[in-house]
Amino acid sequence: MIKYNLTCKCNCTFDSWFASSGEFGRLMKKKLITCIECNSNNVNKSIMAPNVSSSKKIGNINYKFQKNIKKKITEYQKFIKENCRYVGDRFAQEARNIHYNKKETKSIYGRVTIDEIDELNEEGIETITIPWYDKTEN
Ligand SMILES: [Zn+2]
């Protein structure tokens, strides 16, 4: 077991245990590591800054980077809201309904937990997760 200190785009930091560094990499790649505060998967290992001046530089770059990302995500959200049906916390259930009954052709979106994503993937149901900003955040 290995413990990492993780940082989220919402500035939340938290510790999390992983089976190995490889396991951490695998979960990161599949975007299955989510923030304990805001449930976003925009988390990363904390970077130990060697000194104050360079950490300030990193902060500025991150800020610009995050602004661009946020713009992209906002565009995605707009597209999703216009083209998909919101199912809230019932996402896993609804995804299964569509997968097994093939009743509905319209895509859905909603909230889902890491465990649920894992289960859906195992059942061959494809999901895409993106970080989600609430409207009120602006
Ligand atoms: Zn967060």
Short mmCIF file of N, CA and C and ligand atoms in Angstrom, two decimals:
data_model
loop_
_atom_site.label_atom_id
_atom_site.label_comp_id
_atom_site.label_asym_id
_atom_site.label_seq_id
_atom_site.Cartn_x
_atom_site.Cartn_y
_atom_site.Cartn_z
N MET A 1 0.84 -1.20 0.00
CA MET A 1 0.00 0.00 0.00
C MET A 1 0.88 1.25 0.00
N ILE A 2 0.40 2.26 -0.74
CA ILE A 2 1.17 3.50 -0.83
C ILE A 2 0.22 4.67 -0.65
N LYS A 3 0.67 5.67 0.11
CA LYS A 3 -0.20 6.82 0.39
C LYS A 3 0.25 8.02 -0.43
N TYR A 4 -0.69 8.66 -1.13
CA TYR A 4 -0.37 9.88 -1.87
C TYR A 4 -1.20 11.02 -1.33
N ASN A 5 -0.57 12.18 -1.34
CA ASN A 5 -1.31 13.40 -1.04
C ASN A 5 -1.82 13.95 -2.37
N LEU A 6 -3.14 14.10 -2.49
CA LEU A 6 -3.74 14.51 -3.75
C LEU A 6 -4.32 15.92 -3.66
N THR A 7 -4.25 16.61 -4.78
CA THR A 7 -4.79 17.96 -4.87
C THR A 7 -5.82 18.03 -5.98
N CYS A 8 -6.91 18.73 -5.70
CA CYS A 8 -7.98 18.89 -6.69
C CYS A 8 -7.95 20.30 -7.23
N LYS A 9 -8.59 20.50 -8.39
CA LYS A 9 -8.68 21.84 -8.98
C LYS A 9 -9.45 22.80 -8.08
N CYS A 10 -10.28 22.25 -7.16
CA CYS A 10 -11.02 23.11 -6.23
C CYS A 10 -10.18 23.49 -5.02
N ASN A 11 -8.88 23.18 -5.08
CA ASN A 11 -7.91 23.50 -4.03
C ASN A 11 -8.03 22.60 -2.80
N CYS A 12 -8.84 21.58 -2.89
CA CYS A 12 -8.95 20.63 -1.81
C CYS A 12 -7.75 19.67 -1.87
N THR A 13 -7.14 19.37 -0.72
CA THR A 13 -6.10 18.35 -0.69
C THR A 13 -6.51 17.24 0.26
N PHE A 14 -6.16 16.02 -0.09
CA PHE A 14 -6.53 14.89 0.76
C PHE A 14 -5.57 13.73 0.52
N ASP A 15 -5.50 12.84 1.49
CA ASP A 15 -4.64 11.67 1.37
C ASP A 15 -5.45 10.48 0.89
N SER A 16 -4.83 9.65 0.06
CA SER A 16 -5.52 8.47 -0.41
C SER A 16 -4.55 7.30 -0.53
N TRP A 17 -5.03 6.10 -0.22
CA TRP A 17 -4.18 4.91 -0.27
C TRP A 17 -4.39 4.15 -1.58
N PHE A 18 -3.29 3.65 -2.14
CA PHE A 18 -3.37 2.86 -3.37
C PHE A 18 -2.52 1.59 -3.20
N ALA A 19 -2.89 0.55 -3.94
CA ALA A 19 -2.18 -0.72 -3.86
C ALA A 19 -0.71 -0.55 -4.24
N SER A 20 -0.46 0.30 -5.24
CA SER A 20 0.91 0.54 -5.69
C SER A 20 0.93 1.81 -6.52
N SER A 21 2.12 2.30 -6.89
CA SER A 21 2.18 3.49 -7.74
C SER A 21 1.62 3.17 -9.12
N GLY A 22 1.79 1.92 -9.56
CA GLY A 22 1.22 1.50 -10.84
C GLY A 22 -0.29 1.54 -10.83
N GLU A 23 -0.85 1.09 -9.72
CA GLU A 23 -2.31 1.11 -9.56
C GLU A 23 -2.82 2.56 -9.59
N PHE A 24 -2.07 3.44 -8.93
CA PHE A 24 -2.43 4.86 -8.95
C PHE A 24 -2.47 5.38 -10.39
N GLY A 25 -1.41 5.03 -11.17
CA GLY A 25 -1.32 5.47 -12.56
C GLY A 25 -2.49 4.95 -13.38
N ARG A 26 -2.86 3.69 -13.13
CA ARG A 26 -3.95 3.07 -13.88
C ARG A 26 -5.28 3.81 -13.60
N LEU A 27 -5.51 4.07 -12.31
CA LEU A 27 -6.75 4.76 -11.91
C LEU A 27 -6.78 6.19 -12.45
N MET A 28 -5.62 6.86 -12.45
CA MET A 28 -5.52 8.22 -12.98
C MET A 28 -5.90 8.23 -14.45
N LYS A 29 -5.33 7.27 -15.19
CA LYS A 29 -5.55 7.18 -16.63
C LYS A 29 -7.03 6.98 -16.95
N LYS A 30 -7.68 6.17 -16.13
CA LYS A 30 -9.11 5.89 -16.34
C LYS A 30 -9.99 6.95 -15.67
N LYS A 31 -9.36 7.95 -15.10
CA LYS A 31 -10.07 9.07 -14.44
C LYS A 31 -11.01 8.56 -13.36
N LEU A 32 -10.51 7.59 -12.59
CA LEU A 32 -11.36 7.00 -11.55
C LEU A 32 -11.04 7.54 -10.16
N ILE A 33 -10.10 8.48 -10.10
CA ILE A 33 -9.80 9.08 -8.80
C ILE A 33 -10.55 10.39 -8.71
N THR A 34 -11.42 10.50 -7.72
CA THR A 34 -12.22 11.72 -7.62
C THR A 34 -12.00 12.43 -6.29
N CYS A 35 -12.28 13.72 -6.31
CA CYS A 35 -12.10 14.59 -5.16
C CYS A 35 -13.13 14.26 -4.08
N ILE A 36 -12.70 14.24 -2.82
CA ILE A 36 -13.63 13.96 -1.72
C ILE A 36 -14.59 15.13 -1.49
N GLU A 37 -14.20 16.32 -1.96
CA GLU A 37 -15.01 17.52 -1.73
C GLU A 37 -16.03 17.73 -2.83
N CYS A 38 -15.55 17.79 -4.08
CA CYS A 38 -16.43 18.21 -5.18
C CYS A 38 -16.71 17.08 -6.16
N ASN A 39 -16.14 15.90 -5.92
CA ASN A 39 -16.42 14.72 -6.76
C ASN A 39 -15.86 14.84 -8.18
N SER A 40 -15.05 15.86 -8.43
CA SER A 40 -14.43 16.01 -9.74
C SER A 40 -13.29 15.00 -9.87
N ASN A 41 -12.98 14.58 -11.11
CA ASN A 41 -11.82 13.70 -11.27
C ASN A 41 -10.59 14.48 -11.72
N ASN A 42 -10.64 15.78 -11.54
CA ASN A 42 -9.52 16.64 -11.90
C ASN A 42 -8.52 16.74 -10.74
N VAL A 43 -8.07 15.58 -10.27
CA VAL A 43 -7.14 15.55 -9.14
C VAL A 43 -5.77 15.05 -9.60
N ASN A 44 -4.75 15.44 -8.86
CA ASN A 44 -3.41 14.97 -9.19
C ASN A 44 -2.59 14.86 -7.91
N LYS A 45 -1.46 14.15 -8.02
CA LYS A 45 -0.55 14.07 -6.90
C LYS A 45 -0.02 15.46 -6.59
N SER A 46 0.11 15.77 -5.32
CA SER A 46 0.68 17.05 -4.93
C SER A 46 2.14 17.11 -5.39
N ILE A 47 2.50 18.28 -5.92
CA ILE A 47 3.89 18.46 -6.34
C ILE A 47 4.63 19.20 -5.24
N MET A 48 5.75 18.62 -4.83
CA MET A 48 6.57 19.28 -3.82
C MET A 48 7.39 20.35 -4.52
N ALA A 49 7.10 21.62 -4.24
CA ALA A 49 7.83 22.71 -4.88
C ALA A 49 9.20 22.86 -4.22
N PRO A 50 10.27 22.94 -5.00
CA PRO A 50 11.61 23.02 -4.42
C PRO A 50 11.86 24.33 -3.68
N ASN A 51 11.28 25.42 -4.14
CA ASN A 51 11.39 26.66 -3.38
C ASN A 51 10.22 27.58 -3.69
N VAL A 52 10.16 28.69 -2.98
CA VAL A 52 8.97 29.54 -3.06
C VAL A 52 8.78 30.16 -4.44
N SER A 53 9.88 30.65 -5.06
CA SER A 53 9.73 31.36 -6.33
C SER A 53 9.21 30.43 -7.42
N SER A 54 9.71 29.21 -7.48
CA SER A 54 9.25 28.33 -8.55
C SER A 54 7.83 27.85 -8.29
N SER A 55 7.45 27.73 -7.02
CA SER A 55 6.08 27.30 -6.74
C SER A 55 5.08 28.37 -7.17
N LYS A 56 5.52 29.63 -7.10
CA LYS A 56 4.67 30.73 -7.55
C LYS A 56 4.47 30.64 -9.06
N LYS A 57 5.56 30.34 -9.78
CA LYS A 57 5.50 30.18 -11.23
C LYS A 57 4.53 29.05 -11.59
N ILE A 58 4.66 27.93 -10.93
CA ILE A 58 3.79 26.78 -11.18
C ILE A 58 2.33 27.19 -10.95
N GLY A 59 2.11 27.97 -9.91
CA GLY A 59 0.76 28.44 -9.60
C GLY A 59 0.16 29.24 -10.73
N ASN A 60 0.96 30.14 -11.33
CA ASN A 60 0.47 30.96 -12.44
C ASN A 60 0.12 30.12 -13.65
N ILE A 61 1.00 29.17 -13.97
CA ILE A 61 0.76 28.29 -15.12
C ILE A 61 -0.52 27.49 -14.88
N ASN A 62 -0.64 26.93 -13.69
CA ASN A 62 -1.84 26.16 -13.35
C ASN A 62 -3.10 26.99 -13.49
N TYR A 63 -3.00 28.25 -13.07
CA TYR A 63 -4.17 29.12 -13.12
C TYR A 63 -4.64 29.31 -14.56
N LYS A 64 -3.69 29.61 -15.47
CA LYS A 64 -4.04 29.79 -16.89
C LYS A 64 -4.60 28.50 -17.46
N PHE A 65 -3.91 27.42 -17.16
CA PHE A 65 -4.31 26.10 -17.64
C PHE A 65 -5.74 25.79 -17.20
N GLN A 66 -6.02 26.03 -15.95
CA GLN A 66 -7.35 25.73 -15.41
C GLN A 66 -8.43 26.59 -16.03
N LYS A 67 -8.08 27.85 -16.37
CA LYS A 67 -9.05 28.73 -17.01
C LYS A 67 -9.46 28.17 -18.37
N ASN A 68 -8.45 27.69 -19.14
CA ASN A 68 -8.74 27.09 -20.45
C ASN A 68 -9.57 25.83 -20.31
N ILE A 69 -9.19 25.00 -19.37
CA ILE A 69 -9.91 23.75 -19.12
C ILE A 69 -11.36 24.06 -18.76
N LYS A 70 -11.52 25.04 -17.91
CA LYS A 70 -12.86 25.39 -17.45
C LYS A 70 -13.74 25.83 -18.62
N LYS A 71 -13.14 26.57 -19.55
CA LYS A 71 -13.88 27.02 -20.72
C LYS A 71 -14.32 25.81 -21.55
N LYS A 72 -13.41 24.88 -21.78
CA LYS A 72 -13.71 23.66 -22.53
C LYS A 72 -14.83 22.87 -21.86
N ILE A 73 -14.70 22.72 -20.55
CA ILE A 73 -15.69 21.93 -19.81
C ILE A 73 -17.06 22.59 -19.90
N THR A 74 -17.07 23.92 -19.81
CA THR A 74 -18.33 24.65 -19.90
C THR A 74 -18.99 24.40 -21.25
N GLU A 75 -18.17 24.33 -22.31
CA GLU A 75 -18.70 24.02 -23.65
C GLU A 75 -19.29 22.62 -23.69
N TYR A 76 -18.55 21.67 -23.11
CA TYR A 76 -19.02 20.28 -23.03
C TYR A 76 -20.36 20.23 -22.31
N GLN A 77 -20.42 20.93 -21.17
CA GLN A 77 -21.63 20.90 -20.36
C GLN A 77 -22.83 21.41 -21.15
N LYS A 78 -22.60 22.48 -21.91
CA LYS A 78 -23.67 23.06 -22.71
C LYS A 78 -24.16 22.02 -23.72
N PHE A 79 -23.21 21.37 -24.40
CA PHE A 79 -23.55 20.35 -25.40
C PHE A 79 -24.33 19.21 -24.75
N ILE A 80 -23.82 18.76 -23.60
CA ILE A 80 -24.46 17.62 -22.92
C ILE A 80 -25.87 17.99 -22.49
N LYS A 81 -26.02 19.18 -21.92
CA LYS A 81 -27.34 19.60 -21.43
C LYS A 81 -28.35 19.70 -22.57
N GLU A 82 -27.87 20.09 -23.75
CA GLU A 82 -28.77 20.24 -24.89
C GLU A 82 -29.12 18.90 -25.53
N ASN A 83 -28.21 17.94 -25.41
CA ASN A 83 -28.38 16.69 -26.15
C ASN A 83 -28.69 15.46 -25.30
N CYS A 84 -28.58 15.59 -24.01
CA CYS A 84 -28.79 14.43 -23.15
C CYS A 84 -29.85 14.71 -22.10
N ARG A 85 -30.39 13.62 -21.55
CA ARG A 85 -31.41 13.72 -20.52
C ARG A 85 -30.75 13.58 -19.16
N TYR A 86 -31.06 14.50 -18.23
CA TYR A 86 -30.47 14.45 -16.90
C TYR A 86 -31.18 13.43 -16.02
N VAL A 87 -30.41 12.53 -15.43
CA VAL A 87 -31.03 11.48 -14.60
C VAL A 87 -30.53 11.54 -13.15
N GLY A 88 -29.70 12.53 -12.84
CA GLY A 88 -29.24 12.73 -11.46
C GLY A 88 -28.53 11.52 -10.91
N ASP A 89 -28.89 11.13 -9.69
CA ASP A 89 -28.22 10.03 -9.00
C ASP A 89 -28.61 8.66 -9.56
N ARG A 90 -29.58 8.61 -10.43
CA ARG A 90 -30.03 7.32 -10.97
C ARG A 90 -29.25 6.93 -12.23
N PHE A 91 -28.08 7.55 -12.42
CA PHE A 91 -27.34 7.33 -13.67
C PHE A 91 -27.06 5.86 -13.95
N ALA A 92 -26.49 5.15 -12.94
CA ALA A 92 -26.10 3.75 -13.15
C ALA A 92 -27.31 2.91 -13.55
N GLN A 93 -28.41 3.12 -12.83
CA GLN A 93 -29.66 2.40 -13.08
C GLN A 93 -30.18 2.68 -14.49
N GLU A 94 -30.21 3.95 -14.88
CA GLU A 94 -30.71 4.33 -16.20
C GLU A 94 -29.81 3.81 -17.31
N ALA A 95 -28.48 3.84 -17.05
CA ALA A 95 -27.53 3.35 -18.06
C ALA A 95 -27.77 1.88 -18.33
N ARG A 96 -28.07 1.12 -17.26
CA ARG A 96 -28.37 -0.31 -17.42
C ARG A 96 -29.67 -0.51 -18.19
N ASN A 97 -30.69 0.28 -17.87
CA ASN A 97 -31.96 0.19 -18.58
C ASN A 97 -31.76 0.33 -20.08
N ILE A 98 -30.96 1.35 -20.45
CA ILE A 98 -30.71 1.61 -21.87
C ILE A 98 -29.92 0.45 -22.47
N HIS A 99 -28.90 0.00 -21.72
CA HIS A 99 -28.01 -1.04 -22.23
C HIS A 99 -28.75 -2.36 -22.45
N TYR A 100 -29.58 -2.73 -21.48
CA TYR A 100 -30.21 -4.05 -21.54
C TYR A 100 -31.55 -4.04 -22.28
N ASN A 101 -32.30 -2.98 -22.15
CA ASN A 101 -33.63 -2.94 -22.78
C ASN A 101 -33.61 -2.27 -24.14
N LYS A 102 -32.55 -1.49 -24.38
CA LYS A 102 -32.41 -0.75 -25.64
C LYS A 102 -33.68 0.05 -25.97
N LYS A 103 -34.30 0.56 -24.93
CA LYS A 103 -35.56 1.30 -25.08
C LYS A 103 -35.32 2.70 -25.61
N GLU A 104 -34.27 3.31 -25.10
CA GLU A 104 -34.11 4.74 -25.31
C GLU A 104 -32.84 5.00 -26.12
N THR A 105 -32.92 5.93 -27.04
CA THR A 105 -31.73 6.23 -27.84
C THR A 105 -31.04 7.50 -27.38
N LYS A 106 -31.77 8.34 -26.66
CA LYS A 106 -31.16 9.59 -26.21
C LYS A 106 -30.14 9.31 -25.10
N SER A 107 -29.02 9.99 -25.18
CA SER A 107 -27.99 9.81 -24.16
C SER A 107 -28.43 10.43 -22.85
N ILE A 108 -27.82 9.96 -21.78
CA ILE A 108 -28.17 10.48 -20.46
C ILE A 108 -26.92 10.99 -19.77
N TYR A 109 -27.14 11.85 -18.80
CA TYR A 109 -26.03 12.24 -17.94
C TYR A 109 -26.50 12.38 -16.51
N GLY A 110 -25.57 12.25 -15.57
CA GLY A 110 -25.94 12.37 -14.17
C GLY A 110 -24.75 12.06 -13.29
N ARG A 111 -25.03 11.92 -12.02
CA ARG A 111 -23.96 11.67 -11.06
C ARG A 111 -23.73 10.17 -10.91
N VAL A 112 -22.48 9.79 -10.69
CA VAL A 112 -22.16 8.39 -10.57
C VAL A 112 -20.93 8.25 -9.66
N THR A 113 -20.86 7.14 -8.93
CA THR A 113 -19.71 6.92 -8.05
C THR A 113 -18.65 6.08 -8.77
N ILE A 114 -17.43 6.09 -8.22
CA ILE A 114 -16.34 5.31 -8.81
C ILE A 114 -16.73 3.84 -8.89
N ASP A 115 -17.33 3.31 -7.84
CA ASP A 115 -17.74 1.91 -7.82
C ASP A 115 -18.73 1.62 -8.94
N GLU A 116 -19.66 2.53 -9.13
CA GLU A 116 -20.67 2.34 -10.17
C GLU A 116 -20.04 2.34 -11.55
N ILE A 117 -19.08 3.24 -11.78
CA ILE A 117 -18.38 3.29 -13.07
C ILE A 117 -17.67 1.96 -13.32
N ASP A 118 -17.00 1.45 -12.28
CA ASP A 118 -16.32 0.16 -12.39
C ASP A 118 -17.29 -0.95 -12.76
N GLU A 119 -18.42 -0.99 -12.08
CA GLU A 119 -19.43 -2.01 -12.35
C GLU A 119 -19.96 -1.90 -13.78
N LEU A 120 -20.24 -0.68 -14.20
CA LEU A 120 -20.77 -0.45 -15.55
C LEU A 120 -19.75 -0.89 -16.60
N ASN A 121 -18.48 -0.54 -16.35
CA ASN A 121 -17.43 -0.95 -17.29
C ASN A 121 -17.34 -2.46 -17.39
N GLU A 122 -17.44 -3.13 -16.25
CA GLU A 122 -17.37 -4.59 -16.24
C GLU A 122 -18.54 -5.21 -17.02
N GLU A 123 -19.67 -4.52 -17.02
CA GLU A 123 -20.83 -5.03 -17.75
C GLU A 123 -20.80 -4.61 -19.21
N GLY A 124 -19.75 -3.91 -19.61
CA GLY A 124 -19.61 -3.52 -21.00
C GLY A 124 -20.38 -2.26 -21.36
N ILE A 125 -20.77 -1.49 -20.34
CA ILE A 125 -21.48 -0.23 -20.58
C ILE A 125 -20.47 0.91 -20.55
N GLU A 126 -20.39 1.62 -21.66
CA GLU A 126 -19.39 2.68 -21.74
C GLU A 126 -19.89 3.96 -21.11
N THR A 127 -19.03 4.57 -20.30
CA THR A 127 -19.37 5.86 -19.71
C THR A 127 -18.22 6.83 -19.95
N ILE A 128 -18.55 8.09 -20.00
CA ILE A 128 -17.52 9.11 -20.09
C ILE A 128 -17.69 10.02 -18.87
N THR A 129 -16.61 10.26 -18.16
CA THR A 129 -16.72 11.17 -17.02
C THR A 129 -15.95 12.44 -17.33
N ILE A 130 -16.57 13.57 -17.02
CA ILE A 130 -15.86 14.85 -17.14
C ILE A 130 -16.07 15.62 -15.84
N PRO A 131 -15.11 16.48 -15.50
CA PRO A 131 -15.34 17.32 -14.31
C PRO A 131 -16.55 18.22 -14.56
N TRP A 132 -17.29 18.49 -13.53
CA TRP A 132 -18.54 19.23 -13.69
C TRP A 132 -18.53 20.49 -12.83
N TYR A 133 -18.72 21.63 -13.46
CA TYR A 133 -18.80 22.87 -12.70
C TYR A 133 -20.26 23.23 -12.47
N ASP A 134 -20.56 23.65 -11.28
CA ASP A 134 -21.90 24.14 -11.03
C ASP A 134 -21.99 25.58 -11.53
N LYS A 135 -23.18 25.92 -11.98
CA LYS A 135 -23.40 27.26 -12.53
C LYS A 135 -23.03 28.35 -11.52
N THR A 136 -23.32 28.05 -10.27
CA THR A 136 -23.13 29.05 -9.21
C THR A 136 -21.66 29.37 -8.98
N GLU A 137 -20.75 28.52 -9.52
CA GLU A 137 -19.33 28.67 -9.22
C GLU A 137 -18.73 29.92 -9.85
N ASN A 138 -19.31 30.43 -10.92
CA ASN A 138 -18.79 31.62 -11.56
C ASN A 138 -19.11 32.87 -10.72
ZN ZN B 1 -12.40 19.05 -5.52
#
